[in-house]
Structure formats: C-alpha cells, structure tokens
Short mmCIF file of C-alpha atoms in Angstrom, two decimals:
data_model
loop_
_atom_site.label_atom_id
_atom_site.label_comp_id
_atom_site.label_asym_id
_atom_site.label_seq_id
_atom_site.Cartn_x
_atom_site.Cartn_y
_atom_site.Cartn_z
CA MET A 261 0.16 0.09 -0.13
CA ILE A 262 2.38 2.63 0.83
CA PHE A 263 4.31 1.59 -2.45
CA LYS A 264 1.51 2.29 -4.42
CA ASN A 265 0.94 5.75 -2.70
CA ILE A 266 4.91 6.60 -3.14
CA ALA A 267 4.39 5.51 -7.40
CA LEU A 268 1.19 7.38 -6.90
CA LEU A 269 3.05 10.60 -5.64
CA VAL A 270 5.69 10.17 -7.91
CA GLY A 271 3.42 10.72 -10.90
CA LEU A 272 1.35 13.53 -9.76
CA VAL A 273 4.71 15.29 -9.20
CA SER A 274 5.71 13.99 -12.44
CA LEU A 275 2.57 14.88 -14.42
CA PHE A 276 2.46 18.51 -12.84
CA SER A 277 5.96 19.07 -13.62
CA CYS A 278 5.37 19.12 -18.02
CA GLY A 279 2.72 20.78 -16.84
CA GLN A 280 5.35 23.85 -15.75
CA ASN A 281 7.92 22.85 -18.17
CA GLN A 282 5.53 23.49 -21.09
CA ASN A 283 4.05 26.25 -19.59
CA GLU A 284 6.84 28.36 -18.97
CA GLN A 285 8.38 27.18 -22.15
CA THR A 286 5.01 29.04 -23.82
CA SER A 287 5.96 32.20 -21.53
CA GLN A 288 9.07 32.67 -22.91
CA VAL A 289 7.26 32.53 -26.49
CA GLU A 290 4.87 34.43 -25.46
CA VAL A 291 7.87 36.87 -23.80
CA ASP A 292 10.57 37.10 -26.53
CA ASN A 293 7.31 37.57 -29.55
CA LEU A 294 6.48 41.12 -26.66
CA ILE A 295 9.94 41.89 -26.76
CA GLU A 296 10.41 42.36 -30.55
CA SER A 297 6.96 43.74 -31.15
CA ILE A 298 7.58 46.19 -28.55
CA PRO A 299 10.19 49.27 -30.27
CA THR A 300 13.73 50.25 -29.72
CA THR A 301 14.02 53.67 -27.36
CA PRO A 302 15.71 55.80 -27.45
CA ASP A 303 18.76 56.10 -24.11
CA THR A 304 17.33 59.12 -22.15
CA LEU A 305 19.90 59.23 -19.37
CA ALA A 306 22.55 59.24 -21.72
CA LEU A 307 20.89 62.18 -23.40
CA SER A 308 20.34 63.72 -20.53
CA LYS A 309 24.37 63.18 -18.95
CA ALA A 310 24.86 64.17 -22.63
CA PHE A 311 23.11 67.56 -22.44
CA LYS A 312 24.75 67.80 -19.33
CA ASP A 313 28.07 68.15 -20.71
CA LEU A 314 27.37 70.05 -23.81
CA GLN A 315 26.66 73.01 -20.72
CA HIS A 316 30.51 72.95 -19.82
CA ASN A 317 31.35 73.27 -23.02
CA PRO A 318 33.68 76.33 -23.73
CA LYS A 319 32.57 76.57 -27.57
CA PHE A 320 28.74 76.18 -26.36
CA ILE A 321 29.10 78.83 -23.36
CA LYS A 322 30.03 81.19 -25.48
CA GLU A 323 26.95 80.64 -28.51
CA MET A 324 24.87 81.43 -25.10
CA LEU A 325 26.61 84.02 -23.50
CA LEU A 326 26.32 82.37 -20.40
CA ASP A 327 29.87 83.27 -18.67
CA ASP A 328 28.42 86.25 -17.66
CA GLY A 329 28.46 84.87 -14.26
CA PHE A 330 23.89 85.57 -13.95
CA ALA A 331 22.78 83.68 -17.40
CA ALA A 332 21.51 80.27 -15.91
CA MET A 333 20.19 78.15 -18.46
CA GLY A 334 17.87 74.94 -17.96
CA GLU A 335 15.74 72.20 -20.31
CA ILE A 336 12.47 71.73 -20.87
CA ASP A 337 12.64 68.41 -21.09
CA GLU A 338 8.28 68.21 -21.14
CA GLU A 339 8.48 68.81 -24.34
CA ARG A 340 11.91 66.10 -26.36
CA LEU A 341 11.38 65.49 -29.36
CA PHE A 342 12.39 62.46 -30.96
CA GLY A 343 12.68 60.96 -34.93
CA ASP A 344 14.96 60.01 -37.76
CA LEU A 345 15.95 63.91 -39.06
CA ASN A 346 19.28 62.80 -41.01
CA GLY A 347 17.86 59.94 -42.57
CA ASP A 348 20.30 57.18 -41.90
CA GLY A 349 17.71 54.75 -39.66
CA ILE A 350 18.71 55.70 -35.99
CA THR A 351 16.64 58.17 -33.33
CA ASP A 352 18.19 61.85 -32.96
CA ALA A 353 16.96 64.14 -30.30
CA ILE A 354 15.52 68.05 -30.10
CA ILE A 355 15.81 69.26 -26.55
CA PRO A 356 14.21 72.39 -25.95
CA TYR A 357 16.04 74.76 -23.06
CA MET A 358 15.88 78.33 -21.77
CA VAL A 359 18.56 80.67 -21.43
CA ASN A 360 17.79 83.48 -18.84
CA SER A 361 19.19 87.07 -16.55
CA ARG A 362 21.72 87.48 -19.20
CA GLY A 363 23.84 90.52 -17.74
CA GLY A 364 21.55 90.44 -14.63
CA GLY A 365 18.45 91.44 -16.26
CA ASN A 366 14.83 90.47 -16.81
CA ASN A 367 14.98 88.31 -19.69
CA TRP A 368 15.21 85.17 -21.33
CA THR A 369 15.06 82.90 -24.38
CA PHE A 370 14.33 80.19 -25.75
CA HIS A 371 16.65 77.83 -28.20
CA TYR A 372 16.72 73.74 -28.81
CA ALA A 373 19.64 71.55 -28.98
CA ILE A 374 19.97 69.23 -31.40
CA PHE A 375 21.86 65.91 -31.38
CA LEU A 376 21.81 63.30 -33.71
CA GLY A 377 21.32 59.88 -32.59
CA LYS A 378 24.57 57.20 -32.92
CA GLU A 379 25.22 53.66 -32.47
CA GLU A 380 25.86 52.28 -28.30
CA SER A 381 23.47 54.87 -27.01
CA LYS A 382 25.79 57.79 -27.97
CA TRP A 383 24.64 61.32 -28.25
CA ASN A 384 26.02 63.61 -31.00
CA TYR A 385 25.46 67.37 -30.37
CA VAL A 386 25.64 69.31 -34.15
CA GLY A 387 24.56 72.51 -33.63
CA PHE A 388 20.88 74.85 -32.28
CA PHE A 389 18.25 76.64 -32.79
CA ASN A 390 17.21 80.39 -31.99
CA ARG A 391 12.95 79.69 -31.16
CA GLY A 392 12.47 83.44 -30.12
CA GLY A 393 12.41 85.19 -26.53
CA SER A 394 11.57 88.08 -24.65
CA ALA A 395 12.03 90.13 -27.59
CA SER A 396 10.02 88.67 -29.89
CA GLU A 397 6.93 88.54 -31.03
CA TYR A 398 6.45 84.99 -31.28
CA TYR A 399 8.52 82.12 -30.71
CA VAL A 400 8.41 79.04 -32.32
CA LYS A 401 6.52 75.70 -31.05
CA LEU A 402 7.57 72.16 -32.63
CA ASP A 403 5.93 68.62 -31.98
CA LYS A 404 6.68 66.00 -34.06
CA ILE A 405 8.90 65.21 -37.11
CA ASP A 406 8.33 62.35 -38.87
CA ASN A 407 10.37 60.76 -41.81
CA GLY A 408 12.30 63.91 -41.47
CA GLN A 409 10.05 66.75 -41.39
CA ILE A 410 9.31 68.44 -38.21
CA SER A 411 6.48 70.44 -37.81
CA GLY A 412 4.86 72.87 -35.55
CA TYR A 413 3.95 76.22 -35.46
CA HIS A 414 4.64 80.09 -34.84
CA THR A 415 2.78 81.45 -31.90
CA GLN A 416 2.82 84.71 -30.02
CA SER A 417 4.56 86.24 -27.59
CA SER A 418 2.75 87.22 -24.12
CA ASN A 419 4.06 91.15 -25.37
CA SER A 420 3.32 91.11 -29.04
CA ASN A 421 1.38 93.81 -29.41
CA TYR A 422 -0.80 92.58 -32.21
CA GLN A 423 -2.76 89.81 -32.43
CA MET A 424 -1.60 86.34 -34.69
CA LYS A 425 -3.60 83.17 -34.46
CA ASP A 426 -0.60 80.11 -34.48
CA LEU A 427 0.92 79.45 -37.87
CA PRO A 428 1.33 76.22 -38.55
CA ALA A 429 5.54 75.65 -40.03
CA THR A 430 7.48 73.33 -40.99
CA TYR A 431 11.15 72.89 -40.38
CA ILE A 432 14.05 70.15 -41.72
CA TYR A 433 17.34 69.46 -40.04
CA GLN A 434 20.34 70.77 -42.31
CA ASN A 435 24.11 70.98 -41.47
CA GLY A 436 23.04 71.18 -38.00
CA ASN A 437 20.88 73.63 -38.67
CA LEU A 438 16.60 73.22 -38.53
CA VAL A 439 16.35 75.27 -41.50
CA LYS A 440 12.49 76.21 -42.65
CA THR A 441 10.66 75.17 -45.03
CA TYR A 442 6.98 76.10 -44.83
CA LEU A 443 5.35 78.65 -43.06
CA LYS A 444 1.44 79.99 -43.52
CA LEU A 445 1.04 83.20 -45.57
CA HIS A 446 0.04 86.02 -42.60
CA LYS A 447 -1.05 89.02 -42.87
CA ALA A 448 1.77 91.71 -41.64
CA ASP A 449 3.31 92.04 -37.77
CA TYR A 450 2.28 95.22 -37.50
CA ASP A 451 -0.51 97.59 -39.05
CA ASP A 452 2.18 99.72 -41.31
CA SER A 453 4.26 96.70 -42.20
CA ASP A 454 2.50 96.47 -45.82
CA PHE A 455 5.34 95.72 -48.08
CA LEU A 456 7.11 92.26 -48.47
CA HIS A 457 10.72 91.39 -47.66
CA ILE A 458 12.08 88.13 -49.27
CA GLU A 459 14.29 85.78 -46.79
CA THR A 460 15.80 83.63 -49.15
CA ILE A 461 14.84 81.25 -52.26
CA GLN A 462 15.17 77.94 -51.24
CA THR A 463 15.63 75.05 -53.86
CA SER A 464 13.71 72.06 -54.70
CA ASN A 465 16.29 70.22 -52.61
CA ASN A 466 16.19 73.14 -50.16
CA GLN A 467 18.98 75.20 -50.80
CA ASN A 468 18.92 78.70 -49.89
CA ILE A 469 19.59 81.80 -52.21
CA SER A 470 20.27 84.79 -51.17
CA ILE A 471 18.32 87.84 -53.19
CA VAL A 472 21.93 89.80 -52.80
CA GLY A 473 25.27 88.50 -52.57
CA ARG A 474 28.55 86.52 -54.35
CA PHE A 475 28.92 86.03 -57.85
CA LYS A 476 30.90 83.23 -56.96
CA ASP A 477 28.42 81.64 -54.04
CA TYR A 478 25.47 81.58 -56.52
CA GLN A 479 27.37 79.97 -58.96
CA ASN A 480 29.12 77.34 -56.03
CA ILE A 481 24.79 76.41 -56.01
CA LEU A 482 23.39 77.13 -59.71
CA GLY A 483 26.62 76.34 -61.09
CA GLU A 484 28.59 78.25 -63.02
CA ASN A 485 27.59 80.93 -66.60
CA LYS A 486 28.67 83.91 -67.95
CA VAL A 487 27.11 87.27 -68.05
CA GLU A 488 25.32 88.88 -70.49
CA PHE A 489 25.47 92.86 -71.75
CA PRO A 490 22.18 93.48 -72.87
CA GLU A 491 21.85 94.19 -76.79
CA GLU A 492 20.39 97.30 -75.85
CA GLU A 493 21.86 100.05 -73.50
CA PRO A 494 20.58 100.05 -70.48
CA GLU A 495 18.86 103.19 -68.83
CA GLU A 496 20.93 105.11 -66.05
CA CYS A 497 17.34 104.60 -63.58
CA GLY A 498 15.60 100.72 -62.69
CA SER A 499 18.22 98.34 -62.58
CA TYR A 500 19.48 97.24 -59.48
CA TYR A 501 23.53 98.36 -59.54
CA ASP A 502 23.93 102.28 -60.30
CA TYR A 503 24.80 102.86 -64.15
CA GLU A 504 28.36 103.40 -64.00
CA ASP A 505 28.57 99.77 -61.94
CA PHE A 506 25.92 97.81 -63.82
CA ALA A 507 28.18 94.49 -65.66
CA GLY A 508 25.04 92.78 -67.61
CA PHE A 509 23.35 89.64 -66.79
CA VAL A 510 22.89 86.31 -66.09
CA TYR A 511 20.41 84.01 -66.95
CA TYR A 512 19.51 80.80 -64.57
CA PRO A 513 16.60 78.37 -65.22
CA PHE A 514 14.08 79.99 -63.17
CA LEU A 515 16.84 82.96 -61.82
CA THR A 516 17.32 86.44 -63.33
CA MET A 517 20.50 87.88 -61.57
CA GLU A 518 22.03 92.16 -62.32
CA THR A 519 25.68 91.52 -61.39
CA ASN A 520 28.50 94.91 -61.35
CA GLY A 521 32.18 95.15 -61.80
CA SER A 522 33.21 94.09 -58.29
CA ASN A 523 31.58 90.62 -59.67
CA GLU A 524 28.47 91.35 -56.51
CA ALA A 525 24.70 90.35 -57.92
CA ALA A 526 21.43 90.67 -56.93
CA VAL A 527 18.39 88.58 -58.32
CA VAL A 528 15.66 91.01 -60.31
CA ASP A 529 13.11 88.13 -61.68
CA ILE A 530 12.37 84.41 -60.15
CA THR A 531 10.25 82.30 -61.88
CA LEU A 532 8.36 80.20 -59.31
CA ASN A 533 6.47 77.70 -62.56
CA GLY A 534 8.09 74.55 -62.91
CA SER A 535 10.35 75.57 -60.38
CA ASN A 536 9.70 73.63 -57.45
CA TYR A 537 11.24 76.94 -55.77
CA LYS A 538 10.28 78.47 -52.52
CA ILE A 539 10.31 81.98 -51.85
CA GLN A 540 10.27 82.54 -47.77
CA THR A 541 8.83 86.12 -46.75
CA ASN A 542 8.29 88.02 -43.89
CA LYS A 543 4.09 86.98 -44.95
CA GLY A 544 5.11 83.03 -44.88
CA THR A 545 6.45 80.92 -47.57
CA ILE A 546 5.49 81.54 -51.20
CA THR A 547 5.02 79.01 -54.10
CA GLU A 548 3.28 78.69 -57.63
CA LYS A 549 0.44 77.12 -55.50
CA THR A 550 -0.63 80.09 -53.95
CA GLN A 551 -3.25 81.78 -54.47
CA LEU A 552 -3.85 85.59 -55.49
CA ASN A 553 -6.81 86.16 -53.34
CA GLU A 554 -4.89 84.72 -50.69
CA ILE A 555 -1.86 87.56 -51.18
CA LEU A 556 -5.22 90.46 -51.63
CA SER A 557 -5.38 89.11 -47.68
CA ILE A 558 -3.04 89.77 -46.48
CA PHE A 559 -2.19 92.97 -49.14
CA GLY A 560 -5.75 94.57 -48.60
CA ASP A 561 -6.85 97.89 -51.41
CA GLN A 562 -3.01 99.07 -50.43
CA ILE A 563 -1.38 97.89 -52.86
CA GLU A 564 -1.34 98.83 -57.04
CA ILE A 565 -2.65 96.22 -58.83
CA ASN A 566 -2.61 96.31 -62.95
CA TYR A 567 -5.08 94.29 -64.65
CA SER A 568 -2.96 93.38 -68.73
CA ASP A 569 -1.81 90.34 -71.35
CA ASN A 570 1.04 89.27 -72.22
CA ASN A 571 1.91 87.25 -74.45
CA LYS A 572 -2.41 86.52 -75.11
CA ASN A 573 -2.44 84.60 -71.26
CA LYS A 574 -4.23 87.65 -68.58
CA ILE A 575 -2.00 88.47 -66.27
CA VAL A 576 -2.53 90.36 -62.67
CA ASP A 577 0.75 92.32 -61.59
CA LEU A 578 0.53 93.27 -57.48
CA ARG A 579 3.41 95.93 -57.05
CA ILE A 580 4.11 95.19 -53.19
CA PRO A 581 7.25 97.74 -52.09
CA THR A 582 10.39 95.93 -50.69
CA GLU A 583 10.40 97.38 -47.12
CA GLU A 584 8.83 100.48 -45.23
CA ASN A 585 9.57 103.87 -47.29
CA THR A 586 10.39 102.86 -50.36
CA LYS A 587 8.97 103.39 -54.13
CA ASP A 588 11.18 100.04 -55.00
CA ALA A 589 8.61 96.92 -55.46
CA TRP A 590 8.45 93.38 -56.04
CA ILE A 591 5.52 92.83 -58.65
CA LEU A 592 4.07 89.85 -58.52
CA PHE A 593 2.96 88.23 -61.96
CA PHE A 594 -0.50 86.49 -61.91
CA ASN A 595 -2.21 83.98 -63.93
CA GLU A 596 -6.11 85.29 -63.43
CA ASP A 597 -7.05 82.24 -65.12
CA THR A 598 -5.32 80.32 -62.50
CA GLY A 599 -4.85 82.50 -60.28
CA THR A 600 -2.00 81.37 -58.86
CA LEU A 601 1.13 82.82 -58.58
CA ASP A 602 3.94 82.53 -62.61
CA SER A 603 6.57 84.94 -61.18
CA LEU A 604 8.25 87.04 -59.23
CA ALA A 605 10.24 90.13 -60.61
CA LEU A 606 12.34 94.11 -58.80
CA LEU A 607 11.02 97.07 -59.92
CA MET A 608 13.55 99.29 -58.54
CA ALA A 609 12.50 102.97 -58.47
CA CYS A 610 13.87 106.12 -60.25
CA HIS A 611 15.50 108.36 -57.65
#
C-alpha cells in the first residue's frame, strides 16, 4: 500500500512538472514575441548626460553667452522630440531649453539643441536653433518629427503688440541647423508693414539662395554661367546697380540676376511656375501654388493692381514695396485664369 501511494505521488509530481515546463516554454515564447514587438526607445539617461555635458563645453558657453556670471540655463524636458532627422535610420533628438538673466536683467531666450543619435546609446551634439525670447513678437514651437520633416507652429509671445493666430510651420535638419521650409501666409507683423521682404529663395532640394550676394556663391549653388550684356544700352536708372557699375545679366533656369563690376549679384526675376522653388518672406512662404486671393487678403487695397495681356495670357500684377518707406517694389505676376503665381520681378524706382 505504501509503495502504491509513493508511485501515485511520483506520477502526480511528474504530471505537474511537465505542465509547468510547458507553461514556462510558452511564456518564454510570448515574452520573446513581446520584446520583438516593442520598438526600441532612445537612451534618455545618456541624452540627459550629453545635454549636461554640453553646458560645460567652451564653444557652447560662448555661443549662448553663459559666462557673464548671471545667465542661467535649464531644459524644458516635457517638450523633447525624437525621430530620424538625417535619414540614417537612427533616432535623433531635439531638446528645448531656456537661458535667462543674461547680464543680470529680466530677459530670456528659448532654443533647441540638436543631437544626432549614434550607435551604443551615444549622442552627438551638432548645433542649436533659436526659437524666440523676451524681445520676440512670436516664438517657435515644434511638436513632431516624421520622415525628416519637423512640424510645429509660430505662436504669439505674451508681450506681442499685435494679434496673430498660431501659424503652421515645417522645418528640416540641414548642416547642424533647422531650416524653415514652410510658414503659412499671414498678415503684417505691424499695422504699417505692408511690404514684402524676401528672406531667401529655396531650391527644390532646399538650398538657400539669397537675394543679394557674391556672384561666386551663386555659381557654387547654381553652376557656372556667363554674364551677358543686354543688346540695348540699359537706362540710367531702374536697375539694381547704378548705371556706372552695371556689368550685365546672368540667366539661370528660373532666376535672372544683375551683376556689377565688383562681381556682386542680385536676383531681379524669379520664375516660380515649374521650378518647385519656395520663397520665404516676412509674410510666410510663397510658391507657384500661392493664390491671388491669398495675397490680396494680406495686403488688401493698399497695393497697386494692374491688369494686362501678356503673350495672350491674362495677367494680374501686384506691386508691393520691398521695405518700408521705399518706391522699390516686387511685382507679382498672377495668371488670371488659374489664380496662381507665375513669377516675381524686382522694379527699382528712379531717384
């Protein structure tokens, strides 16, 4: 009887042991599958250390003016952004931070520190982006990184003296900086600023072209091209450069420039139709998709509007001053049938 009970006990132990081993194997498979399904997260502790180390970097201290004995710096860690900025498949990070009390005064500035991710949980600081401060009318708020595009908006500062809704904006990472690629068109920053200041022209691959610069720099971006003197002698006024210094025109696809005797150059005509160019201005981003009614809603009836027939196409042109208190103007040519922007030309007033 004793032997029978022992045999029964051994059998029960074996039965439960087999069931336990089977459950352990099943659980292990489930754990392995769970681990594979959870995306890897960036090492935030290593990132925090990299950011703290940055505050002891002499170059960074000089850039941020942190060595005056008053300035204080702190991270806004609830607004960290993670995503692939440079297309290498590794998670990168943008850290917002604030610097205040420079010079002992009541002032502050907001910035983003840009870190590219590296293998083995290492972070490489590559640069910073200024996003506004106590003297700014607005500041930049970024909220998402998706396929290299950083989306966010420009929002009004508390000390602003004009009313502005949040304006959608997008940026990309480029050479240690965040480059604006889009900002929604909006009304003037100030009531009396009915002018169109072009900050930069962006090519289809987001290279920036300034309105005025060295001819050599333009050639580095657009390729070498020759200077052509017009068949007819230019008039003594109306060109960007003075008559005595005028050297000729340079014609690139979508861009026309004037040059002078010192090898300086200025963009005087921009063709948007078919170029995929973007023009960043003080009123937002202008492209070939910009509608006539968008521009009219911003500038209203305070600009000169002309209607003409050009090559059998109905054209509407708007003349908008290039800056305050000037007669120099950008002429925006719209196709009346489509309502979209064809080109811009610079009209210099005779003085």
